């Protein structure tokens, strides 16, 4: 299998897994936590934010950028395949997701962690208020961007696999 096909498949996999993760938060996790107490939301999100920093997530999240750069370069150099515009679009959308995660969601996670143990927080409602709506809104943005990225990479597989 050619390197360009491998890079494209890995890019598709990475974008798809990130899209699924962030979409699951958008349609299940956060709506479920919205129905919970302030303490439950704060405590659950603090624990999730610690647990998600693990080798599997980091390889997929950071590795996605690496394999997508490789996919863009390999498709660019390889005779400018008809998949190239889709590969570039998928990469740009992944970068949007990456930027939103790094620039908005992670700082909100850090702010939530600094609030401390929920048992010792005097005003859990204020901590929740500063976190929940903004985090949820930006999570939807990154879920849409990651889903768009995944769609572009899936579509890139079609012209990539056609005979020339």
CSV table of C-alpha atoms in Angstrom, one decimal:
chain,number,residue,atom,x,y,z
A,1,UNK,CA,0.0,0.0,0.0
A,2,UNK,CA,1.4,3.4,-0.9
A,3,UNK,CA,2.3,5.9,1.8
A,4,UNK,CA,-0.2,8.4,0.4
A,5,UNK,CA,-3.0,5.8,0.9
A,6,UNK,CA,-1.8,5.0,4.4
A,7,UNK,CA,-1.7,8.7,5.3
A,8,UNK,CA,-5.2,9.2,3.9
A,9,UNK,CA,-6.6,6.2,5.8
A,10,UNK,CA,-5.0,7.3,9.1
A,11,UNK,CA,-6.2,10.9,8.6
A,12,UNK,CA,-9.8,9.6,8.0
A,13,UNK,CA,-9.5,7.4,11.1
A,14,UNK,CA,-8.2,10.2,13.3
A,15,UNK,CA,-10.8,12.7,12.2
A,16,UNK,CA,-13.6,10.2,12.6
A,17,UNK,CA,-12.6,9.2,16.1
A,18,UNK,CA,-12.3,12.8,17.2
A,19,UNK,CA,-15.7,13.7,15.6
A,20,UNK,CA,-17.3,10.8,17.4
A,21,UNK,CA,-15.8,11.8,20.7
A,22,UNK,CA,-16.8,15.4,20.6
A,23,UNK,CA,-20.2,14.6,19.1
A,24,UNK,CA,-20.9,12.1,21.9
A,25,UNK,CA,-20.3,14.9,24.4
A,26,UNK,CA,-22.6,17.2,22.4
A,27,UNK,CA,-25.6,14.8,22.1
A,28,UNK,CA,-25.2,12.6,25.3
A,29,UNK,CA,-22.7,13.6,27.9
A,30,UNK,CA,-23.4,17.3,28.3
A,31,UNK,CA,-27.2,17.0,28.0
A,32,UNK,CA,-27.0,14.3,30.7
A,33,UNK,CA,-24.9,16.5,32.9
A,34,UNK,CA,-27.1,19.5,32.3
A,35,UNK,CA,-29.9,17.5,34.2
A,36,UNK,CA,-27.6,16.9,37.1
A,37,UNK,CA,-26.7,19.0,40.2
A,38,UNK,CA,-23.9,21.6,40.1
A,39,UNK,CA,-21.7,19.4,42.2
A,40,UNK,CA,-22.2,16.4,39.9
A,41,UNK,CA,-21.4,18.4,36.7
A,42,UNK,CA,-18.3,20.0,38.2
A,43,UNK,CA,-17.0,16.7,39.7
A,44,UNK,CA,-17.7,14.6,36.6
A,45,UNK,CA,-16.1,17.1,34.2
A,46,UNK,CA,-13.0,17.4,36.5
A,47,UNK,CA,-12.6,13.7,36.5
A,48,UNK,CA,-13.2,13.4,32.7
A,49,UNK,CA,-10.7,16.1,32.0
A,50,UNK,CA,-8.0,14.2,33.9
A,51,UNK,CA,-8.9,10.8,32.5
A,52,UNK,CA,-8.9,12.0,28.8
A,53,UNK,CA,-5.3,13.0,29.0
A,54,UNK,CA,-4.1,9.5,28.1
A,55,UNK,CA,-1.8,7.9,25.4
A,56,UNK,CA,-4.7,6.8,23.2
A,57,UNK,CA,-6.3,10.2,23.1
A,58,UNK,CA,-3.1,12.1,22.7
A,59,UNK,CA,-1.9,9.8,19.9
A,60,UNK,CA,-5.1,10.3,18.0
A,61,UNK,CA,-5.5,14.0,18.7
A,62,UNK,CA,-1.9,15.1,18.1
A,63,UNK,CA,-1.1,12.3,15.6
A,64,UNK,CA,-4.0,13.4,13.5
A,65,UNK,CA,-2.1,16.6,12.7
A,66,UNK,CA,1.0,14.7,11.8
A,67,UNK,CA,-0.7,12.2,9.5
A,68,UNK,CA,-2.8,15.0,7.9
A,69,UNK,CA,0.3,17.0,7.1
A,70,UNK,CA,1.8,13.9,5.6
A,71,UNK,CA,-1.4,13.3,3.6
A,72,UNK,CA,-1.3,16.9,2.2
A,73,UNK,CA,2.4,16.7,1.3
A,74,UNK,CA,2.1,13.3,-0.3
A,75,UNK,CA,-1.0,14.2,-2.3
A,76,UNK,CA,0.6,17.5,-3.4
A,77,UNK,CA,3.8,15.9,-4.5
A,78,UNK,CA,2.2,12.8,-6.0
A,79,UNK,CA,1.0,14.5,-9.1
A,80,UNK,CA,-1.7,16.7,-7.5
A,81,UNK,CA,-4.3,14.0,-7.2
A,82,UNK,CA,-8.0,14.8,-7.4
A,83,UNK,CA,-8.2,14.0,-3.7
A,84,UNK,CA,-6.0,16.9,-2.9
A,85,UNK,CA,-8.7,19.6,-2.4
A,86,UNK,CA,-10.6,17.2,0.0
A,87,UNK,CA,-7.4,16.4,1.9
A,88,UNK,CA,-6.6,20.1,2.3
A,89,UNK,CA,-10.2,20.9,3.4
A,90,UNK,CA,-10.1,18.0,5.9
A,91,UNK,CA,-6.8,19.2,7.3
A,92,UNK,CA,-8.1,22.8,7.6
A,93,UNK,CA,-11.2,21.7,9.4
A,94,UNK,CA,-9.2,19.4,11.7
A,95,UNK,CA,-7.0,22.5,12.5
A,96,UNK,CA,-10.2,24.4,13.4
A,97,UNK,CA,-11.1,21.6,15.8
A,98,UNK,CA,-7.6,21.5,17.2
A,99,UNK,CA,-7.6,25.3,17.7
A,100,UNK,CA,-11.0,25.4,19.4
A,101,UNK,CA,-9.9,22.5,21.7
A,102,UNK,CA,-6.6,24.1,22.6
A,103,UNK,CA,-7.8,27.7,22.7
A,104,UNK,CA,-11.2,27.4,24.4
A,105,UNK,CA,-12.1,24.0,25.8
A,106,UNK,CA,-8.7,23.2,27.4
A,107,UNK,CA,-8.5,26.6,29.2
A,108,UNK,CA,-12.0,26.1,30.5
A,109,UNK,CA,-11.0,22.6,31.7
A,110,UNK,CA,-8.0,24.2,33.4
A,111,UNK,CA,-10.2,26.9,35.0
A,112,UNK,CA,-12.6,24.1,36.3
A,113,UNK,CA,-9.6,22.2,37.8
A,114,UNK,CA,-8.4,25.3,39.6
A,115,UNK,CA,-11.7,25.7,41.3
A,116,UNK,CA,-10.7,22.8,43.4
A,117,UNK,CA,-12.5,19.9,45.1
A,118,UNK,CA,-16.2,20.3,44.6
A,119,UNK,CA,-16.7,19.6,48.3
A,120,UNK,CA,-14.8,22.7,49.2
A,121,UNK,CA,-16.2,25.1,46.6
A,122,UNK,CA,-18.5,27.7,48.2
A,123,UNK,CA,-20.5,28.6,45.1
A,124,UNK,CA,-20.7,25.6,42.8
A,125,UNK,CA,-23.4,27.3,40.8
A,126,UNK,CA,-21.0,30.1,39.9
A,127,UNK,CA,-18.3,27.7,38.9
A,128,UNK,CA,-20.8,25.8,36.7
A,129,UNK,CA,-22.1,29.0,35.2
A,130,UNK,CA,-18.5,30.0,34.2
A,131,UNK,CA,-17.9,26.7,32.6
A,132,UNK,CA,-20.9,24.8,31.2
A,133,UNK,CA,-22.6,27.0,28.5
A,134,UNK,CA,-19.3,28.2,27.0
A,135,UNK,CA,-17.7,24.8,27.0
A,136,UNK,CA,-20.8,23.1,25.5
A,137,UNK,CA,-21.1,25.7,22.7
A,138,UNK,CA,-17.5,25.4,21.7
A,139,UNK,CA,-17.6,21.7,22.0
A,140,UNK,CA,-20.4,21.7,19.3
A,141,UNK,CA,-18.2,23.9,17.1
A,142,UNK,CA,-15.3,21.5,17.4
A,143,UNK,CA,-17.6,18.5,16.9
A,144,UNK,CA,-19.0,20.1,13.6
A,145,UNK,CA,-15.4,20.9,12.5
A,146,UNK,CA,-14.2,17.4,13.2
A,147,UNK,CA,-17.2,15.8,11.5
A,148,UNK,CA,-16.6,18.0,8.5
A,149,UNK,CA,-12.9,17.0,8.5
A,150,UNK,CA,-14.0,13.3,8.6
A,151,UNK,CA,-16.4,13.8,5.7
A,152,UNK,CA,-13.7,15.5,3.6
A,153,UNK,CA,-11.3,12.6,4.2
A,154,UNK,CA,-14.0,10.0,3.5
A,155,UNK,CA,-14.7,11.9,0.2
A,156,UNK,CA,-11.0,12.1,-0.6
A,157,UNK,CA,-10.9,8.3,-0.5
A,158,UNK,CA,-13.2,8.1,-3.5
A,159,UNK,CA,-11.0,9.9,-6.1
A,160,UNK,CA,-7.9,8.5,-4.4
A,161,UNK,CA,-9.1,5.0,-5.1
A,162,UNK,CA,-10.1,5.6,-8.8
A,163,UNK,CA,-7.7,4.4,-11.5
A,164,UNK,CA,-5.8,7.0,-13.4
